[in-house]
Amino acid sequence: MFVAAIVVLVLVDGGLIYAGIKFRDRPGHTAQQFHGHNFLELLWTVVPTIMVISFSVLSFQKLNVMNDTSGAGMTVNVQGQQWTWIMNYPKEDRFKLTDGTFLRGAQELHIPVNMKVHIQLSSKDVIHSFWVPNIGGKKDAVPGRATDLWIQADRPGTYKGQCFEFCGTGHADMLITLVVHTPDDYGTWIKSALTEANRLNDPATKTGRESFLALPCTGCHTVLGTTAAGKVGPDLTHIASKKSIAGGAVSPVNEDTLTRWIHDPQALKPTTQMPNYHLSDQQVHDIVQWLLTLK
Ligand code: CUA
């Protein structure tokens, strides 16, 4: 299409400039008045018609190729939600966690190189659009309806993508990181992702984790590997390894300080934006037990 458009541009603008110079009004020349030219009119009706029809046919053919997810090596279910992407890996043994569920991720999508990967798109709330420009076309994720596309990367590496449908205030932050691995490397990644997910899913800290993920905490904080993907507050993925948090107001980070902090953040740091949710002692205890495993 680009080549055809360049040819048309050169022909049309070339003719225009040529005629403008050659037939311009100047002393000794009189403008020739005429009306209609059957051949030319036929030419500029028939040629564009043929071109537009061919472009439509080509586009439809390409669309069929883009929509054909058959022969895909794996299917990942990708769900858009305000404002992150949840990647649900296939329900295959190699992605199975110790608690019987399957590997999930947020924002980052890991796939092997040279494999056709079927992306099954859905949305939890509003319309989002999945787009990794260097890898393929974009497709909307529509609430209440599954849409499909497929991607295939020819080279290992990290590719950046972005939600392409305005979906609210966090739209600009709704990024996608596509990581393409060599086959060996992919196996290694799955192992480490499973280890990490199993740690995050430890049954011993289940109550605290579920409280945390159900409370508004996730609106502000990110914990990689979970659905918590807020951007307003600090990232808590490695909170238990930190020397201090809340700008030094909570130091050192241990059971006692975290408990006091969550009970009443303003008591430790009057200017903090973290609200006091007046959680029960039990809730705070459970959440702290979970946070302490985030090393
Ligand atoms: Cu999701 Cu824009």
Tab-separated table of C-alpha atoms and ligand atoms in Angstrom:
chain	number	residue	atom	x	y	z
A	1	MET	CA	0.000	0.000	0.000
A	2	PHE	CA	2.849	2.342	0.857
A	3	VAL	CA	4.571	1.709	-2.481
A	4	ALA	CA	1.312	2.185	-4.389
A	5	ALA	CA	0.613	5.389	-2.461
A	6	ILE	CA	4.084	6.746	-3.317
A	7	VAL	CA	3.525	6.012	-7.030
A	8	VAL	CA	0.177	7.801	-6.937
A	9	LEU	CA	1.685	10.727	-5.045
A	10	VAL	CA	4.534	11.138	-7.547
A	11	LEU	CA	2.222	10.836	-10.595
A	12	VAL	CA	-0.462	13.190	-9.315
A	13	ASP	CA	1.807	15.828	-7.785
A	14	GLY	CA	4.301	15.528	-10.659
A	15	GLY	CA	1.512	16.129	-13.193
A	16	LEU	CA	0.187	19.019	-11.136
A	17	ILE	CA	3.562	20.745	-10.874
A	18	TYR	CA	4.369	20.085	-14.553
A	19	ALA	CA	1.026	21.524	-15.724
A	20	GLY	CA	1.323	24.456	-13.330
A	21	ILE	CA	4.659	25.484	-14.786
A	22	LYS	CA	4.061	24.637	-18.434
A	23	PHE	CA	0.600	26.168	-18.786
A	24	ARG	CA	0.958	29.116	-16.444
A	25	ASP	CA	-0.296	32.530	-17.492
A	26	ARG	CA	2.510	34.667	-18.929
A	27	PRO	CA	2.952	37.314	-21.652
A	28	GLY	CA	2.478	35.874	-25.131
A	29	HIS	CA	0.361	32.942	-23.943
A	30	THR	CA	-3.414	32.787	-23.726
A	31	ALA	CA	-5.173	30.289	-21.508
A	32	GLN	CA	-6.966	27.615	-23.511
A	33	GLN	CA	-10.570	27.057	-22.423
A	34	PHE	CA	-12.006	23.572	-22.821
A	35	HIS	CA	-14.573	21.438	-21.093
A	36	GLY	CA	-14.502	17.727	-20.357
A	37	HIS	CA	-12.108	14.989	-21.444
A	38	ASN	CA	-13.643	11.528	-21.644
A	39	PHE	CA	-10.416	9.550	-21.605
A	40	LEU	CA	-8.897	11.356	-18.623
A	41	GLU	CA	-12.132	11.202	-16.643
A	42	LEU	CA	-12.446	7.498	-17.313
A	43	LEU	CA	-8.813	7.001	-16.303
A	44	TRP	CA	-9.105	8.749	-12.940
A	45	THR	CA	-12.305	6.898	-12.117
A	46	VAL	CA	-11.345	3.398	-13.192
A	47	VAL	CA	-7.766	3.290	-11.888
A	48	PRO	CA	-8.586	4.403	-8.302
A	49	THR	CA	-11.600	2.048	-8.253
A	50	ILE	CA	-9.413	-0.915	-9.166
A	51	MET	CA	-6.798	0.150	-6.619
A	52	VAL	CA	-9.297	0.545	-3.772
A	53	ILE	CA	-10.906	-2.812	-4.556
A	54	SER	CA	-7.508	-4.562	-4.609
A	55	PHE	CA	-6.586	-2.960	-1.285
A	56	SER	CA	-9.843	-4.223	0.235
A	57	VAL	CA	-9.233	-7.747	-1.014
A	58	LEU	CA	-5.641	-7.700	0.275
A	59	SER	CA	-6.802	-6.321	3.645
A	60	PHE	CA	-9.454	-9.016	4.046
A	61	GLN	CA	-6.918	-11.703	3.191
A	62	LYS	CA	-4.487	-10.299	5.738
A	63	LEU	CA	-7.309	-10.050	8.293
A	64	ASN	CA	-8.026	-13.758	7.851
A	65	VAL	CA	-4.369	-14.542	8.508
A	66	MET	CA	-4.387	-12.284	11.582
A	67	ASN	CA	-7.521	-13.952	12.962
A	68	ASP	CA	-6.416	-17.502	12.272
A	69	THR	CA	-5.242	-18.814	15.629
A	70	SER	CA	-5.087	-22.438	14.454
A	71	GLY	CA	-1.778	-24.213	14.883
A	72	ALA	CA	-0.798	-22.133	17.901
A	73	GLY	CA	1.747	-23.765	20.219
A	74	MET	CA	0.112	-22.388	23.345
A	75	THR	CA	-2.836	-20.270	24.453
A	76	VAL	CA	-2.515	-17.539	27.053
A	77	ASN	CA	-5.606	-15.938	28.462
A	78	VAL	CA	-4.961	-12.219	28.874
A	79	GLN	CA	-7.416	-10.155	30.869
A	80	GLY	CA	-7.389	-6.378	30.836
A	81	GLN	CA	-8.552	-4.544	33.916
A	82	GLN	CA	-8.171	-0.999	35.216
A	83	TRP	CA	-5.160	-0.706	34.984
A	84	THR	CA	-3.161	-3.779	34.375
A	85	TRP	CA	-3.043	-6.964	32.314
A	86	ILE	CA	-3.462	-10.334	33.988
A	87	MET	CA	-1.756	-13.166	32.113
A	88	ASN	CA	-3.218	-16.621	32.753
A	89	TYR	CA	-0.879	-19.302	31.454
A	90	PRO	CA	-2.282	-22.563	30.010
A	91	LYS	CA	-3.729	-25.152	32.359
A	92	GLU	CA	-0.834	-27.500	31.643
A	93	ASP	CA	1.206	-29.464	34.185
A	94	ARG	CA	4.297	-27.397	33.560
A	95	PHE	CA	2.443	-24.259	34.766
A	96	LYS	CA	0.819	-25.918	37.771
A	97	LEU	CA	1.343	-24.502	41.270
A	98	THR	CA	1.443	-26.563	44.448
A	99	ASP	CA	-2.043	-25.369	45.429
A	100	GLY	CA	-3.487	-26.809	42.207
A	101	THR	CA	-4.011	-23.463	40.464
A	102	PHE	CA	-2.021	-22.363	37.441
A	103	LEU	CA	0.601	-19.713	36.895
A	104	ARG	CA	-0.631	-16.149	36.492
A	105	GLY	CA	1.244	-12.954	35.980
A	106	ALA	CA	0.562	-9.254	35.751
A	107	GLN	CA	1.798	-6.949	33.007
A	108	GLU	CA	4.641	-9.231	31.924
A	109	LEU	CA	3.955	-11.889	29.315
A	110	HIS	CA	6.599	-14.565	28.775
A	111	ILE	CA	6.594	-16.646	25.606
A	112	PRO	CA	9.108	-18.836	23.744
A	113	VAL	CA	10.711	-17.631	20.526
A	114	ASN	CA	9.423	-18.835	17.111
A	115	MET	CA	6.160	-20.107	18.515
A	116	LYS	CA	2.737	-19.014	17.392
A	117	VAL	CA	1.022	-17.962	20.620
A	118	HIS	CA	-2.728	-17.611	20.774
A	119	ILE	CA	-3.815	-14.691	22.954
A	120	GLN	CA	-7.344	-14.998	24.245
A	121	LEU	CA	-8.424	-11.518	25.307
A	122	SER	CA	-11.069	-10.539	27.795
A	123	SER	CA	-11.781	-7.559	30.013
A	124	LYS	CA	-12.981	-7.233	33.569
A	125	ASP	CA	-14.376	-3.703	33.297
A	126	VAL	CA	-14.079	-1.409	30.280
A	127	ILE	CA	-12.653	-1.763	26.770
A	128	HIS	CA	-8.867	-2.076	26.663
A	129	SER	CA	-6.666	-2.826	23.688
A	130	PHE	CA	-3.668	-5.155	23.582
A	131	TRP	CA	-0.806	-3.905	21.454
A	132	VAL	CA	2.883	-4.786	21.228
A	133	PRO	CA	3.827	-2.784	18.120
A	134	ASN	CA	7.015	-4.651	17.198
A	135	ILE	CA	5.317	-8.030	17.340
A	136	GLY	CA	1.917	-7.657	15.768
A	137	GLY	CA	-1.444	-6.036	15.394
A	138	LYS	CA	-3.650	-4.710	18.143
A	139	LYS	CA	-6.922	-6.113	19.362
A	140	ASP	CA	-9.552	-4.818	21.755
A	141	ALA	CA	-10.292	-6.591	25.021
A	142	VAL	CA	-14.044	-6.218	25.388
A	143	PRO	CA	-16.028	-6.902	28.582
A	144	GLY	CA	-18.383	-9.860	28.246
A	145	ARG	CA	-16.834	-11.075	25.045
A	146	ALA	CA	-13.730	-13.058	24.121
A	147	THR	CA	-11.526	-11.807	21.310
A	148	ASP	CA	-8.516	-13.569	19.851
A	149	LEU	CA	-5.242	-12.714	18.262
A	150	TRP	CA	-1.930	-14.435	17.869
A	151	ILE	CA	1.636	-13.262	18.116
A	152	GLN	CA	4.935	-14.793	17.167
A	153	ALA	CA	8.376	-13.403	17.899
A	154	ASP	CA	11.358	-14.299	15.703
A	155	ARG	CA	13.990	-13.052	18.113
A	156	PRO	CA	14.405	-13.362	21.893
A	157	GLY	CA	14.266	-10.098	23.773
A	158	THR	CA	12.003	-7.710	25.603
A	159	TYR	CA	9.299	-5.862	23.726
A	160	LYS	CA	7.253	-2.987	25.067
A	161	GLY	CA	3.528	-2.730	24.577
A	162	GLN	CA	0.758	-0.441	25.702
A	163	CYS	CA	-2.991	-0.491	26.199
A	164	PHE	CA	-4.308	1.298	23.127
A	165	GLU	CA	-7.853	2.166	24.135
A	166	PHE	CA	-8.403	5.034	26.554
A	167	CYS	CA	-9.689	3.275	29.663
A	168	GLY	CA	-9.518	5.857	32.450
A	169	THR	CA	-6.946	7.776	34.458
A	170	GLY	CA	-4.465	4.884	34.609
A	171	HIS	CA	-4.549	4.227	30.857
A	172	ALA	CA	-1.066	5.605	30.180
A	173	ASP	CA	0.416	3.278	32.813
A	174	MET	CA	-1.254	0.184	31.440
A	175	LEU	CA	1.902	-1.217	29.915
A	176	ILE	CA	2.679	-4.657	28.577
A	177	THR	CA	6.154	-6.163	28.726
A	178	LEU	CA	6.552	-9.074	26.370
A	179	VAL	CA	9.577	-11.211	27.211
A	180	VAL	CA	10.606	-13.660	24.485
A	181	HIS	CA	12.808	-16.556	25.608
A	182	THR	CA	14.842	-19.195	23.826
A	183	PRO	CA	13.305	-22.652	24.473
A	184	ASP	CA	15.888	-23.563	27.178
A	185	ASP	CA	15.575	-20.200	28.811
A	186	TYR	CA	11.793	-20.547	28.818
A	187	GLY	CA	11.993	-23.719	30.905
A	188	THR	CA	14.238	-21.926	33.391
A	189	TRP	CA	11.857	-18.985	33.540
A	190	ILE	CA	8.856	-21.250	34.203
A	191	LYS	CA	10.727	-22.894	37.098
A	192	SER	CA	11.628	-19.618	38.751
A	193	ALA	CA	8.154	-18.170	38.155
A	194	LEU	CA	6.601	-21.250	39.763
A	195	THR	CA	8.924	-21.023	42.768
A	196	GLU	CA	8.057	-17.357	43.182
A	197	ALA	CA	4.313	-17.982	42.739
A	198	ASN	CA	4.376	-20.896	45.165
A	199	ARG	CA	6.052	-18.655	47.728
A	200	LEU	CA	3.418	-15.949	47.182
A	201	ASN	CA	0.675	-18.599	47.354
A	202	ASP	CA	1.999	-20.234	50.530
A	203	PRO	CA	-1.070	-21.662	52.353
A	204	ALA	CA	0.403	-20.445	55.672
A	205	THR	CA	-0.107	-16.810	54.667
A	206	LYS	CA	-3.289	-17.302	52.656
A	207	THR	CA	-5.652	-15.321	54.945
A	208	GLY	CA	-3.433	-12.271	55.073
A	209	ARG	CA	-2.755	-12.348	51.376
A	210	GLU	CA	-6.435	-12.624	50.511
A	211	SER	CA	-7.349	-9.787	52.897
A	212	PHE	CA	-4.688	-7.609	51.358
A	213	LEU	CA	-5.804	-8.370	47.799
A	214	ALA	CA	-9.470	-7.784	48.664
A	215	LEU	CA	-8.860	-4.488	50.478
A	216	PRO	CA	-8.226	-1.163	48.701
A	217	CYS	CA	-4.459	-1.712	49.272
A	218	THR	CA	-4.165	-2.962	45.673
A	219	GLY	CA	-5.355	0.395	44.342
A	220	CYS	CA	-2.070	1.980	45.429
A	221	HIS	CA	0.470	-0.811	45.886
A	222	THR	CA	2.080	-3.299	43.554
A	223	VAL	CA	3.185	-6.781	44.580
A	224	LEU	CA	4.658	-8.446	41.514
A	225	GLY	CA	3.143	-11.833	40.794
A	226	THR	CA	-0.199	-10.884	42.337
A	227	THR	CA	-3.141	-8.826	41.123
A	228	ALA	CA	-1.937	-5.869	43.209
A	229	ALA	CA	-0.711	-3.410	40.613
A	230	GLY	CA	-1.380	0.066	42.034
A	231	LYS	CA	1.028	2.822	41.092
A	232	VAL	CA	0.275	5.535	43.646
A	233	GLY	CA	2.047	4.047	46.643
A	234	PRO	CA	5.379	2.244	47.017
A	235	ASP	CA	5.949	-1.171	45.426
A	236	LEU	CA	5.724	-3.813	48.177
A	237	THR	CA	7.204	-6.733	46.229
A	238	HIS	CA	10.309	-6.825	48.455
A	239	ILE	CA	9.044	-4.925	51.464
A	240	ALA	CA	10.412	-7.456	53.959
A	241	SER	CA	13.954	-6.918	52.669
A	242	LYS	CA	13.881	-3.168	53.227
A	243	LYS	CA	15.639	-1.423	56.093
A	244	SER	CA	12.891	1.138	56.419
A	245	ILE	CA	9.673	2.226	54.736
A	246	ALA	CA	7.412	5.289	54.761
A	247	GLY	CA	10.396	7.552	54.275
A	248	GLY	CA	12.098	6.207	57.408
A	249	ALA	CA	9.028	6.477	59.656
A	250	VAL	CA	8.869	2.695	59.853
A	251	SER	CA	12.296	1.359	60.709
A	252	PRO	CA	13.378	-1.394	60.975
A	253	VAL	CA	10.763	-3.345	59.023
A	254	ASN	CA	9.520	-6.071	61.338
A	255	GLU	CA	6.336	-7.492	62.780
A	256	ASP	CA	6.050	-4.867	65.492
A	257	THR	CA	6.643	-1.786	63.320
A	258	LEU	CA	4.482	-3.026	60.436
A	259	THR	CA	1.627	-3.795	62.839
A	260	ARG	CA	1.747	-0.296	64.323
A	261	TRP	CA	2.030	1.239	60.863
A	262	ILE	CA	-1.041	-0.492	59.396
A	263	HIS	CA	-3.094	0.113	62.546
A	264	ASP	CA	-2.554	3.845	62.376
A	265	PRO	CA	-0.257	5.180	59.651
A	266	GLN	CA	-0.749	8.821	60.663
A	267	ALA	CA	0.511	8.110	64.161
A	268	LEU	CA	3.928	7.236	62.748
A	269	LYS	CA	3.989	9.672	59.849
A	270	PRO	CA	1.380	12.452	60.013
A	271	THR	CA	1.857	13.438	56.351
A	272	THR	CA	1.404	9.970	54.874
A	273	GLN	CA	-1.313	9.521	52.264
A	274	MET	CA	-1.971	5.964	53.365
A	275	PRO	CA	-5.453	5.911	54.907
A	276	ASN	CA	-6.297	4.255	58.198
A	277	TYR	CA	-8.764	1.500	57.313
A	278	HIS	CA	-9.420	0.648	60.985
A	279	LEU	CA	-8.690	-3.009	60.430
A	280	SER	CA	-9.176	-5.520	63.192
A	281	ASP	CA	-6.175	-6.815	65.144
A	282	GLN	CA	-6.589	-10.183	63.443
A	283	GLN	CA	-6.669	-8.670	59.944
A	284	VAL	CA	-3.563	-6.591	60.619
A	285	HIS	CA	-1.809	-9.617	62.092
A	286	ASP	CA	-2.608	-11.759	59.036
A	287	ILE	CA	-1.563	-9.074	56.559
A	288	VAL	CA	1.692	-8.452	58.409
A	289	GLN	CA	2.468	-12.191	58.398
A	290	TRP	CA	2.089	-12.148	54.653
A	291	LEU	CA	4.071	-8.933	54.101
A	292	LEU	CA	6.945	-10.416	56.102
A	293	THR	CA	7.308	-13.145	53.460
A	294	LEU	CA	7.800	-10.574	50.682
A	295	LYS	CA	11.574	-10.657	50.663
B	1	CUA	CU1	-6.518	-0.170	29.374
B	1	CUA	CU2	-6.158	1.858	28.220
